[in-house]
Each structure stands twice: as structure tokens, then as C-alpha cells.
Coordinates of C-alpha atoms and ligand atoms in Angstrom, one line a residue:
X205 CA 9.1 -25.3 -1.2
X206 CA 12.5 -26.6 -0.3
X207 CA 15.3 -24.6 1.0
X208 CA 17.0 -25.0 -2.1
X209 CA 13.4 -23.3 -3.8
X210 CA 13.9 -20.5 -1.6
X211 CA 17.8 -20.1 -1.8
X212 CA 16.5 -19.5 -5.9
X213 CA 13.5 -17.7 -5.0
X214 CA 15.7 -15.1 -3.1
X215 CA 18.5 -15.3 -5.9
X216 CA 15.6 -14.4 -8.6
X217 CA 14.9 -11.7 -6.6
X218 CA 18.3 -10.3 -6.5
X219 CA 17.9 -10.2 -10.8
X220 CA 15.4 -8.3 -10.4
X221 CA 17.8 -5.3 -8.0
X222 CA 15.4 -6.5 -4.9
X223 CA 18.1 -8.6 -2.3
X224 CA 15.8 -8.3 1.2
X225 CA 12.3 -8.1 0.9
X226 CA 11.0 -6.6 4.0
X227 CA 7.5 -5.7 2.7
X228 CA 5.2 -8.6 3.5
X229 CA 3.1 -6.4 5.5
X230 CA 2.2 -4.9 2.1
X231 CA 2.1 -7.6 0.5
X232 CA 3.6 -10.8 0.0
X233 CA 6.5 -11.6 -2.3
X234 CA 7.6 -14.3 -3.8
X235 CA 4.5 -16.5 -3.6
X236 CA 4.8 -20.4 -3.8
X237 CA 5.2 -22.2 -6.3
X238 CA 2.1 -23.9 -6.1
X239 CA 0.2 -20.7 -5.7
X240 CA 1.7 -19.8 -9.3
X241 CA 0.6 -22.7 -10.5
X242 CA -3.0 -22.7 -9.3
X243 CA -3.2 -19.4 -11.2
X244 CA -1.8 -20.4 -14.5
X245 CA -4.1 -23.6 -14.4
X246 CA -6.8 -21.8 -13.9
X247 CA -6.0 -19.4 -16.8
X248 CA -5.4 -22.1 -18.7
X249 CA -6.5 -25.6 -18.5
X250 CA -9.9 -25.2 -16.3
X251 CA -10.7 -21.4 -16.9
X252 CA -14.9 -21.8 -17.3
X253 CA -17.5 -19.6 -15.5
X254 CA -18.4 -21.2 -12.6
X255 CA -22.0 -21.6 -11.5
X256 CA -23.3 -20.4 -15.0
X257 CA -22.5 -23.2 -17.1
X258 CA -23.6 -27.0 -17.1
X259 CA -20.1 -28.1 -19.5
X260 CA -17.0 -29.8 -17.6
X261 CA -15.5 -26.6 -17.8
X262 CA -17.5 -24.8 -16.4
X263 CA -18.6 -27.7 -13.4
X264 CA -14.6 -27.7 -12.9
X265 CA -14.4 -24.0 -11.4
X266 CA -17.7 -24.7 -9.2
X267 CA -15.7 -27.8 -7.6
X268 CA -12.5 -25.9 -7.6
X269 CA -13.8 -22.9 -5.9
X270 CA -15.9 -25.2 -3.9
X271 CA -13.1 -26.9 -2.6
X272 CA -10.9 -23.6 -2.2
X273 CA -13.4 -22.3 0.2
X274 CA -13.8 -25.4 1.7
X275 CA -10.0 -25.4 2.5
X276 CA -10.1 -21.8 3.5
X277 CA -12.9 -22.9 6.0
X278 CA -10.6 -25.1 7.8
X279 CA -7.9 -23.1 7.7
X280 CA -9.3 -20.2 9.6
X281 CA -11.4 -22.4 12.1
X282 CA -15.2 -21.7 10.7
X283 CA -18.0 -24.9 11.2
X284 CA -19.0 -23.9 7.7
X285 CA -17.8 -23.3 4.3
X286 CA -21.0 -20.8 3.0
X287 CA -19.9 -18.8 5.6
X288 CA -17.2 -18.0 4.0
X289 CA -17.4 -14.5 1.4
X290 CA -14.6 -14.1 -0.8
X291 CA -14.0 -10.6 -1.8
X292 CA -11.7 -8.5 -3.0
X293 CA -9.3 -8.2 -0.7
X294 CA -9.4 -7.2 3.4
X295 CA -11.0 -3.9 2.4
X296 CA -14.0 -5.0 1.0
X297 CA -14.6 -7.0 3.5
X298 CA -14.4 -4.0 5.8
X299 CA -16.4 -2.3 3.8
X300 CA -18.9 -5.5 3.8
X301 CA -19.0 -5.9 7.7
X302 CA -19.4 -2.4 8.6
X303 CA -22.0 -0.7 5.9
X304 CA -24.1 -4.1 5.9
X305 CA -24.7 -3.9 9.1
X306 CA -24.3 -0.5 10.8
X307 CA -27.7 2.2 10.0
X308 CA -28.3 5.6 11.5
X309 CA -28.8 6.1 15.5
X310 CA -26.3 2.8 16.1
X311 CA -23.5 3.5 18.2
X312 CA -19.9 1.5 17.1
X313 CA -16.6 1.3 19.5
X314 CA -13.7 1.1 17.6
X315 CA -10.0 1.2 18.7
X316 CA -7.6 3.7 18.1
X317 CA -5.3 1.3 16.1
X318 CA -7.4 1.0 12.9
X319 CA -6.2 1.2 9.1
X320 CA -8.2 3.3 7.3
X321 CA -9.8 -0.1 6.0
X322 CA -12.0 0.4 8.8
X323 CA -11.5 4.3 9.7
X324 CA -12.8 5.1 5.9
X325 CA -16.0 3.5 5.9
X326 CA -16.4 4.3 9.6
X327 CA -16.2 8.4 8.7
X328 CA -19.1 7.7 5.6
X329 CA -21.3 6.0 8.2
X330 CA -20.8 8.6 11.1
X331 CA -21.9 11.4 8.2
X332 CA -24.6 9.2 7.7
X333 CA -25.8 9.1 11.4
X334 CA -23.9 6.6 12.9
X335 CA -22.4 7.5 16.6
X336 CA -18.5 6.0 16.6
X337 CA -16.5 6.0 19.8
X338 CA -12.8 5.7 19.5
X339 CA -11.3 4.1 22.3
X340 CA -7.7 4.6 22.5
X341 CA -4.9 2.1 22.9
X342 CA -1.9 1.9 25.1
X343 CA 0.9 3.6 24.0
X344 CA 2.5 -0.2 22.6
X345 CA -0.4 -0.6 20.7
X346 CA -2.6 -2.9 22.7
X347 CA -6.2 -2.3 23.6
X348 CA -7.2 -2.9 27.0
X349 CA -10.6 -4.7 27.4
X350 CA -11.0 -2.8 30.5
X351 CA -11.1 0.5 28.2
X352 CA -13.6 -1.2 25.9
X353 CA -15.6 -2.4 28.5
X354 CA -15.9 0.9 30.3
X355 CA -16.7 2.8 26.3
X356 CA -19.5 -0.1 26.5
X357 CA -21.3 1.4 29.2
X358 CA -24.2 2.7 26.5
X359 CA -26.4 0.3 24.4
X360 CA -24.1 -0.3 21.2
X361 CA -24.2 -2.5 18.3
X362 CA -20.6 -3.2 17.4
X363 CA -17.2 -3.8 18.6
X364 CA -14.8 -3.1 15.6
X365 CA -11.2 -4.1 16.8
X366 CA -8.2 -5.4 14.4
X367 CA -6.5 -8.3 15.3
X368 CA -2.5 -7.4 14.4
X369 CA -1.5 -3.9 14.0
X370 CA 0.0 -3.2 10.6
X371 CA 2.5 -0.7 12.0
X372 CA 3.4 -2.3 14.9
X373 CA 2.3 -6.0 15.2
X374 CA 1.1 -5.5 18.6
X375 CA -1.6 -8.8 18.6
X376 CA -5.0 -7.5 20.3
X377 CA -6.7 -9.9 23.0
X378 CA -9.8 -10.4 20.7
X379 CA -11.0 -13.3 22.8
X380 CA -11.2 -11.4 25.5
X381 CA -12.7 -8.6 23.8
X382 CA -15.1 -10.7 22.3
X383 CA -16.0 -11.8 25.7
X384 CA -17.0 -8.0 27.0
X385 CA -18.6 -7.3 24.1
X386 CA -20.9 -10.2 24.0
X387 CA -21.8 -9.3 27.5
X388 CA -23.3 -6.4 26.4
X389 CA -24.7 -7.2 23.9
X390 CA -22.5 -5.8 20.8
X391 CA -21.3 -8.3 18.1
X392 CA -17.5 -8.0 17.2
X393 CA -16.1 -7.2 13.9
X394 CA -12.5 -8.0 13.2
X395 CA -10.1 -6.8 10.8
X396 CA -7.4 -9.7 10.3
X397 CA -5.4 -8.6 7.5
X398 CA -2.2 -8.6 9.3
X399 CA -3.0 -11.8 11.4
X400 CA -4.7 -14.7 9.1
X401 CA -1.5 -16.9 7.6
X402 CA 1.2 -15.7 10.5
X403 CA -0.7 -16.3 13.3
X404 CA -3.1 -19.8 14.2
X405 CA -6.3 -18.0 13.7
X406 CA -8.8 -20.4 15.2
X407 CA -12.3 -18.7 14.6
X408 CA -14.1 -21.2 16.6
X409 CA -11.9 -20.2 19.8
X410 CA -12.3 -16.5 19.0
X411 CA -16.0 -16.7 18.8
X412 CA -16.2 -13.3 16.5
X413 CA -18.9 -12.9 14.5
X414 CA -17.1 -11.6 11.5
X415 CA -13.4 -11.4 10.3
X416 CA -12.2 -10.0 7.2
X417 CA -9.3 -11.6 5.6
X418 CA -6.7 -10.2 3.3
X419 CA -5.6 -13.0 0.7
X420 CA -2.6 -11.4 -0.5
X421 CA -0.7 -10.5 2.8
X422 CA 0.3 -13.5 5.4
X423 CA -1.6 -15.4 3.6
X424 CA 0.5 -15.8 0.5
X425 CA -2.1 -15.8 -1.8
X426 CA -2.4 -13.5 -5.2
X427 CA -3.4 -10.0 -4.8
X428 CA -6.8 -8.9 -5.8
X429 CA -8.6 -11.3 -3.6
X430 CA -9.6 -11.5 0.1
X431 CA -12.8 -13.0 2.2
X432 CA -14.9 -12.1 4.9
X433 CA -15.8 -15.0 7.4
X434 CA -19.5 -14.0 8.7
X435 CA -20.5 -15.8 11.9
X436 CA -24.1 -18.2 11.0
X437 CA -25.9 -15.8 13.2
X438 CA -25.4 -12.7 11.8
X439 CA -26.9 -11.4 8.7
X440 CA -25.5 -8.2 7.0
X441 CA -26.6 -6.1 3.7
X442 CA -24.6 -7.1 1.0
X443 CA -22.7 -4.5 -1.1
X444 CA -23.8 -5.4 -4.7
X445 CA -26.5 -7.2 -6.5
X446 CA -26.2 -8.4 -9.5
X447 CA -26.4 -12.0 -11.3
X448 CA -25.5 -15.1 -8.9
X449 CA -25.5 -18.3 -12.3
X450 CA -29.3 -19.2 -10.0
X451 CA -32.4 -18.2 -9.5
X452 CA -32.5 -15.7 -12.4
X453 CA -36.0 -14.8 -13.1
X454 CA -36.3 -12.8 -9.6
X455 CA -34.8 -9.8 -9.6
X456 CA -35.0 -10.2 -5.7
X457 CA -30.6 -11.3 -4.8
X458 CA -30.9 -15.1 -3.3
X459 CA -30.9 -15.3 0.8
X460 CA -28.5 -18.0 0.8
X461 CA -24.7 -17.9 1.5
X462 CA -22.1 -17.2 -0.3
X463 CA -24.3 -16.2 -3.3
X464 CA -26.0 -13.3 -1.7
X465 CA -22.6 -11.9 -1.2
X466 CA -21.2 -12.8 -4.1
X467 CA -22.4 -11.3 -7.2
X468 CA -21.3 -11.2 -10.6
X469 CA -18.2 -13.9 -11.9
X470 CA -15.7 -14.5 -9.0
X471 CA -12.3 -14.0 -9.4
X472 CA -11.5 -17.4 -10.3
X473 CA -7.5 -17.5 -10.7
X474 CA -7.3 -15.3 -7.1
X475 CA -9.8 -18.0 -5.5
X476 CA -7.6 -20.9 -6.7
X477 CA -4.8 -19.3 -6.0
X478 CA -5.6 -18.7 -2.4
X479 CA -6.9 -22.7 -2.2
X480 CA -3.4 -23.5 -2.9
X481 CA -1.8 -20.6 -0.6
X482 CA -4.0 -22.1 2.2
X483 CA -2.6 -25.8 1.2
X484 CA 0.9 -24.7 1.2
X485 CA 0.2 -22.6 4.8
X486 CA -1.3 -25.9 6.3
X487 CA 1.5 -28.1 5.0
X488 CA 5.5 -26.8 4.7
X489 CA 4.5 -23.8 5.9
X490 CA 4.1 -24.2 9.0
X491 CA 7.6 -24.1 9.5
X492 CA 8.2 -20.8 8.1
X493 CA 5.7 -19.5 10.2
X494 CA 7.2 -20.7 13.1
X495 CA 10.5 -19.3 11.7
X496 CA 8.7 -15.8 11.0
X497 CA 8.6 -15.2 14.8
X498 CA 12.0 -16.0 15.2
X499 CA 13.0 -13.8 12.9
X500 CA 11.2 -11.0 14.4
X501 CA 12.3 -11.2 17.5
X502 CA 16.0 -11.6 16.0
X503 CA 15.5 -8.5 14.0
X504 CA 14.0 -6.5 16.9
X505 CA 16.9 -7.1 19.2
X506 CA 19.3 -6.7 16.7
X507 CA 17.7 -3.0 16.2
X508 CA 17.8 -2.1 19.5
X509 CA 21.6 -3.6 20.1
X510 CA 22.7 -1.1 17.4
X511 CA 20.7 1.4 19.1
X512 CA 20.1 5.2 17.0
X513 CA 16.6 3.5 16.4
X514 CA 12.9 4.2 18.1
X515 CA 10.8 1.3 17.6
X516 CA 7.0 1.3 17.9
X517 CA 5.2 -1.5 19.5
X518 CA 5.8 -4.3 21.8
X519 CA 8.9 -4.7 23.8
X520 CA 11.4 -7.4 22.9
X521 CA 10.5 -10.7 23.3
X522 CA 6.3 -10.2 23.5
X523 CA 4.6 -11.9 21.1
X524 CA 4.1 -9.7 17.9
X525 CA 3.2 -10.1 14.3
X526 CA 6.1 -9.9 11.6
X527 CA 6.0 -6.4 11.8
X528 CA 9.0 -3.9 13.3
X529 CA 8.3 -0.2 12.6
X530 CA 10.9 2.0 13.2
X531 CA 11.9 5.9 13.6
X532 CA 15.8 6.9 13.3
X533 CA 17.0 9.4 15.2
X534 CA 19.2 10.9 12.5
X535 CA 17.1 11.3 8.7
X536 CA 13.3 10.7 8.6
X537 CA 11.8 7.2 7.8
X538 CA 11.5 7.7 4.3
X539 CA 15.1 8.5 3.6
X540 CA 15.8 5.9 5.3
X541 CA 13.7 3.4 3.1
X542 CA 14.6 5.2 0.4
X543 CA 18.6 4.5 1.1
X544 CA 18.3 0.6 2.0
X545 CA 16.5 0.8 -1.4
X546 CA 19.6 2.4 -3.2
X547 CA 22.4 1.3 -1.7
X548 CA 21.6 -2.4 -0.9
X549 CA 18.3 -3.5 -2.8
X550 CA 16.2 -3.8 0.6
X551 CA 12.6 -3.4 0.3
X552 CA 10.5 -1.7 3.2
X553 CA 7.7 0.7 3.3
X554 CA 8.1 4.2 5.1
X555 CA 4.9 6.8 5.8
X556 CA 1.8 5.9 7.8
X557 CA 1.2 2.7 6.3
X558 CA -2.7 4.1 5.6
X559 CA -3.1 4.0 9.4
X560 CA -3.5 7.4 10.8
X561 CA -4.9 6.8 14.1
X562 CA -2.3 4.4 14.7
X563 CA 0.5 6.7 14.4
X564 CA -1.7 9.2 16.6
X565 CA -1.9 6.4 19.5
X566 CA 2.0 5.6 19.0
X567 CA 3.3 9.5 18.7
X568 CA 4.9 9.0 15.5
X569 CA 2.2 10.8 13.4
X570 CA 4.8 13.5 12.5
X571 CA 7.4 11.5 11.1
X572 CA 6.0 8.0 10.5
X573 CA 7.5 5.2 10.4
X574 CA 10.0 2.7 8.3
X575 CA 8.3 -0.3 8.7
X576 CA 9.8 -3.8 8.0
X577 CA 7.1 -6.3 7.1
X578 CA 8.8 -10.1 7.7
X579 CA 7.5 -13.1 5.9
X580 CA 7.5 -16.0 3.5
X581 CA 11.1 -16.6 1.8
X582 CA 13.3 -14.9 4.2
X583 CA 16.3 -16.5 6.0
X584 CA 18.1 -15.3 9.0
X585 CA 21.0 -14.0 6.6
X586 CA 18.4 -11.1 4.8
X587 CA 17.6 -10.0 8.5
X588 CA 21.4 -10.0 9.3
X589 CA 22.0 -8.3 6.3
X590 CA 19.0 -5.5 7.5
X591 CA 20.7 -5.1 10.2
X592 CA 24.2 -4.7 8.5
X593 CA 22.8 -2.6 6.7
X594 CA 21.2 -0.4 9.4
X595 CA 24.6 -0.2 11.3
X596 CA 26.0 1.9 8.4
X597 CA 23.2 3.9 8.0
X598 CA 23.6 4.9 11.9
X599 CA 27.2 5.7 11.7
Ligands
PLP215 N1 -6.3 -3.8 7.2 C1 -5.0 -3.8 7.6 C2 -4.6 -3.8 9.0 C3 -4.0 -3.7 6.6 O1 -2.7 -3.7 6.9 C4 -4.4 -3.7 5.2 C5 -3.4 -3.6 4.1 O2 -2.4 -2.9 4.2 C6 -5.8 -3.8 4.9 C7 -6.7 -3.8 5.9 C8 -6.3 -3.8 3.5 O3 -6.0 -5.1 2.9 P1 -6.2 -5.4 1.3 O4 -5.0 -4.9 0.6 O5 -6.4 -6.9 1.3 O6 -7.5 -4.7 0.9

């Protein structure tokens, strides 16, 4: 996209009573163009079943989706493309990660940051027999590997760590983590909802042996579709059976990636959609990732210069994700979203952004937290006019 495409993406937005949006870590919004486009295509010109069906249409989604996963491969930094699940979004791939591989009588070490993406499932397997040891996180956010390490002091089967925190963008130190845990003798499990498409994920440098993936969030693409890298080595349960277009007369689900994941007809407009979201990401978007953390920073100093605000997280000038949560000290979070709503078409999220333990680690479980979510489309003048806006609201 030029900046001329995004001076009109942000004036559509205005027609529709949105001027700001701040609510990326929600979801993305606008998308590209070319994400749009890979969705209406696929609706319209190349829409067959893919894998089930030997006519051109048909063969055209297989090489489509193919290629999409190929490209999502790269992207992310995995050797190979089968190890790459798509799913439903970063929750199902939560869900995937932890229920296919944790059973009764293992023990799982978790941080005190999670979304309830991981928390959720986590309280189903611990009713089920599964031992889960919370480790909490500094008050900014950040887990220490020295706490993990010392949590790993009995035999355990999993590390479960997210990579960005979704209310308060503190980035973990998962190669470190990764590190400890290996040592003894745990594999790692990642949720990267809030990292893949703002940060350079490189899962060859991380060396994690599964990531779960949001498609929707910093990764621009269409909602409704996520993925779940799964390291070679390890082998999970998967979640469904059901028919994979192969190897029908066995009721027995096939042994070979992606398909033993990925039953029943794929989501073949959110799949394309995300191929193109990862071309845009790898090309001209760059830049506005780059921007992104300029942006951050701008707006989290601007915060603190008006001052009447608590922010959660990092101090200034750390390295974060797009995210700045804060608490006013006059009015609760959600009046405050609520009036950047009203009185000047600014979209943010207030609450506990579905991340409990989060707000139990940061202090703010009482009141939550207003939560801007930066991201694709927006320009230094929507963060100034944020902050313009949150000057009145102090006074
Ligand atoms: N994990 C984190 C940290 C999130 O912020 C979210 C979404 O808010 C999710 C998981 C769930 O992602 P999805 O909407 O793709 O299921």
C-alpha cells in the first residue's frame, strides 16, 4: 500500500464514525488491499475443494494453499512447510498444543502472563490430572528464566510461555527460556498471538517446539484463521478426525503432516488471505513495522508527559510490542474507552483483555486496563491525536 492508500484507508474509516483505530491487539483493521483481494478471488474465481477433487478448480486451491503455507513457512522461520497447522485462529492452536500433548500425572510450568487462550485449557487439563505450576512474572511483565529454571527443579513435560503480552507488550526472552527448559528436559510451547507479524519471529533461532499463531492480529490477515507451527520432533494428538480428500477407506486419521491436523475442508478464503497478508508483511510492510515501534514508543512517552496516567508494562524506551495499557487516575478504564469512543471516534479496548492472571501479576485486576493496540495504517498524526485527546480527558 502507498501512503496515499493509507491516507484513504484512514479517511474510509472516518465514514464509518471510526477516526483512530487503536485496537490491533484485537484485531487488525483495515487489512491490505491485497489481503481483500485474495479473499474475493478465492470466493470467486478459484473457490474448489481442495484436496478432494481432480478438476482445475479444485487442483487450484491445493497449489494455492500449498503455496500459502509454503509462504507462511518462511515467514515465521520453520525448515518445513507440513509443519505448518492452520487452524482457526491462536486459540485453537492453544488448544492443539496443550490437550495433544499433556495426559494425567504430567507436570506443566506456565507463566503468570497468560490469556486465557492457554489458562482455559490449562484449568480442563489440571481437572483432568494434570499438575500446572504458575510461575509468576515481574511486576513489568517479564518472566525471569531464573524463576522458570528454579519451578523446573521436578521432572516436567512442558514449558508454556507467551511470547508478547497482550496487555502490556512486555516481549518474553523465549530463547532463553527455551534454553532452561531443554536442559531439563521439558519442550516449550508458545503462544505468539501478539508477536507473529510485529516482531521478526525467526523459529529457527528460537528453537521452540511449537508456536501458535493468530492470523488475524499482527499478522493482518482475515479473522477466523490462525496456525500452529509444530517442531518435526514432536508429535501431539490432534483435536478432530474427520475426512482428509486421502486415504479414505481407513477410518484410521493419516500420520502425515498437515493432514492429521487438518480435518474436514479448510478455510480456503482465510488461508489465501493470510498467503497474501504474509506477502504484503514480507514486502512494504516491513516499513510499517519498523514504524509500529516508533509509534509506540512516541505514544508511551507522550502518556507519561501528560501524566494523570498509570501505565502497565515496560518502561519507556524498552523494547515492547504495539501494545500500551493504561489506568487513569480520575474515571475507570472503560469510561475512558467509552469517551474517546464518543467524543472523538477513537477505538481502544478497556477490561482484562481475557487475561486474568495478567492483570493479577500487574495489580490492575480491580480496575483493568484501557488498552491501545498500535498497528497497520496508523500515522504519527492518529497517535498525536490519542494523545490530544487524552489531555482533555485529564483536565
Ligand atoms: N493469545 C493472546 C495473547 C491473545 O491476545 C489472543 C487474542 O486476543 C489469543 C491468544 C487468541 O487469538 P485468536 O483470536 O486468534 O484465537
Amino acid at each position: 500500500m502507498t501512503p496515499e492508500d493509507l491516507e484513504r484507508a484512514a479517511g474510509d474509516s472516518a465514514v464509518g464514525g471510526v477516526s483512530a483505530y487503536f485496537d490491533h491487539a484485537a484485531t487488525s483493521w483495515p487489512k491490505p488491499t491485497g489481503v481483500v483481494d485474495a479473499v474475493v478471488r478465492a470466493l470467486t474465481v478459484g473457490g474448489g475443494s481442495p484436496g478432494r477433487a481432480a478438476h482445475r478448480l479444485g487442483l487450484e486451491a491445493s497449489r494455492e494453499i500449498y503455496a500459502a503455507r509454503t509462504a507462511c513457512a518462511a515467514f515465521l522461520g520453520a525448515r518445513r512447510s507440513k509443519d505448518i497447522i492452520f487452524t482457526r485462529g491462536c486459540t485453537e492452536s492453544c488448544n492443539l498444543m496443550l490437550k495433544g500433548l499433556l495426559r494425567a500425572g504430567d507436570r506443566v510450568v506456565v507463566s503468570s502472563m497468560e490469556h486465557n487462550s492457554v489458562a482455559r485449557p490449562l484449568a480442563v487439563l489440571a481437572r483432568l490430572g494434570v499438575e500446572v505450576v504458575r510461575v509468576a512474572a515481574h511486576e513489568n511483565g517479564t518472566m525471569d528464566p531464573a524463576s522458570i529454571e528454579a519451578a523446573l527443579s521436578a521432572p516436567t513435560r512442558a514449558v508454556v510461555c507467551q511470547h508478547v503480552s497482550n496487555v502490556t507488550g512486555t516481549i518474553q526472552p523465549i530463547a532463553e527460556i527455551t534454553r532452561i527448559a531443554h536442559n531439563a528436559g521439558a519442550v516449550v510451547l508458545v503462544d505468539g498471538a501478539q508477536a507473529a507479524g510485529h516482531l521478526d519471529v525467526d523459529l529457527s533461532q528460537l528453537g521452540v517446539d511449537a508456536y501458535a499463531v493468530s492470523g488475524h492480529k499482527g499478522m493482518l490477515g482475515p479473522q477466523g484463521i490462525g496456525l500452529l507451527y509444530l517442531n518435526p520432533e514432536l508429535e501431539v494428538d490432534g483435536l478432530l478426525e474427520g475426512g482428509t480428500g486421502g486415504g479414505s477407506e481407513t477410518v484410521e486419521m493419516p500420520s502425515s503432516r498437515p493432514d492429521r491436523y487438518e480435518p474436514g475442508t479448510p478455510n480456503t478464503p482465510g488461508i489465501l488471505g493470510l498467503g497474501a497478508a504474509v506477502a504484503f508483511l514480507g514486502g512494504e510492510g516491513a516499513a510499517q513495522r519498523d514504524q509500529e515501534q516508533l509509534l509506540t514508543q512516541h505514544l508511551h512517552e507522550g502518556i507519561l508527559d501528560i501524566g494523570g496516567y498509570r501505565v502497565s508494562g515496560p518502561a519507556p524506551g524498552s523494547p515492547r510490542g504495539p501494545v500500551v495499557s493504561v489506568v487513569p487516575d480520575s474515571g475507570t478504564p472503560p469510561e475512558l474507552a467509552a469517551w474517546l469512543d464518543r467524543e472523538h471516534g477513537i477505538a481502544c479496548r478497556a477490561g482484562l483483555h481475557c487475561a486474568p492472571w495478567a492483570h493479577e501479576t500487574m495489580g490492575t485486576r480491580d480496575t483493568g486496563t484501557c488498552r491501545f493496540g498500535l498497528g497497520y495504517g496508523l500515522t504519527e498524526t492518529h497517535v498525536d491525536m490519542l494523545l490530544d485527546a487524552l489531555r482533555v480527558y485529564r483536565s
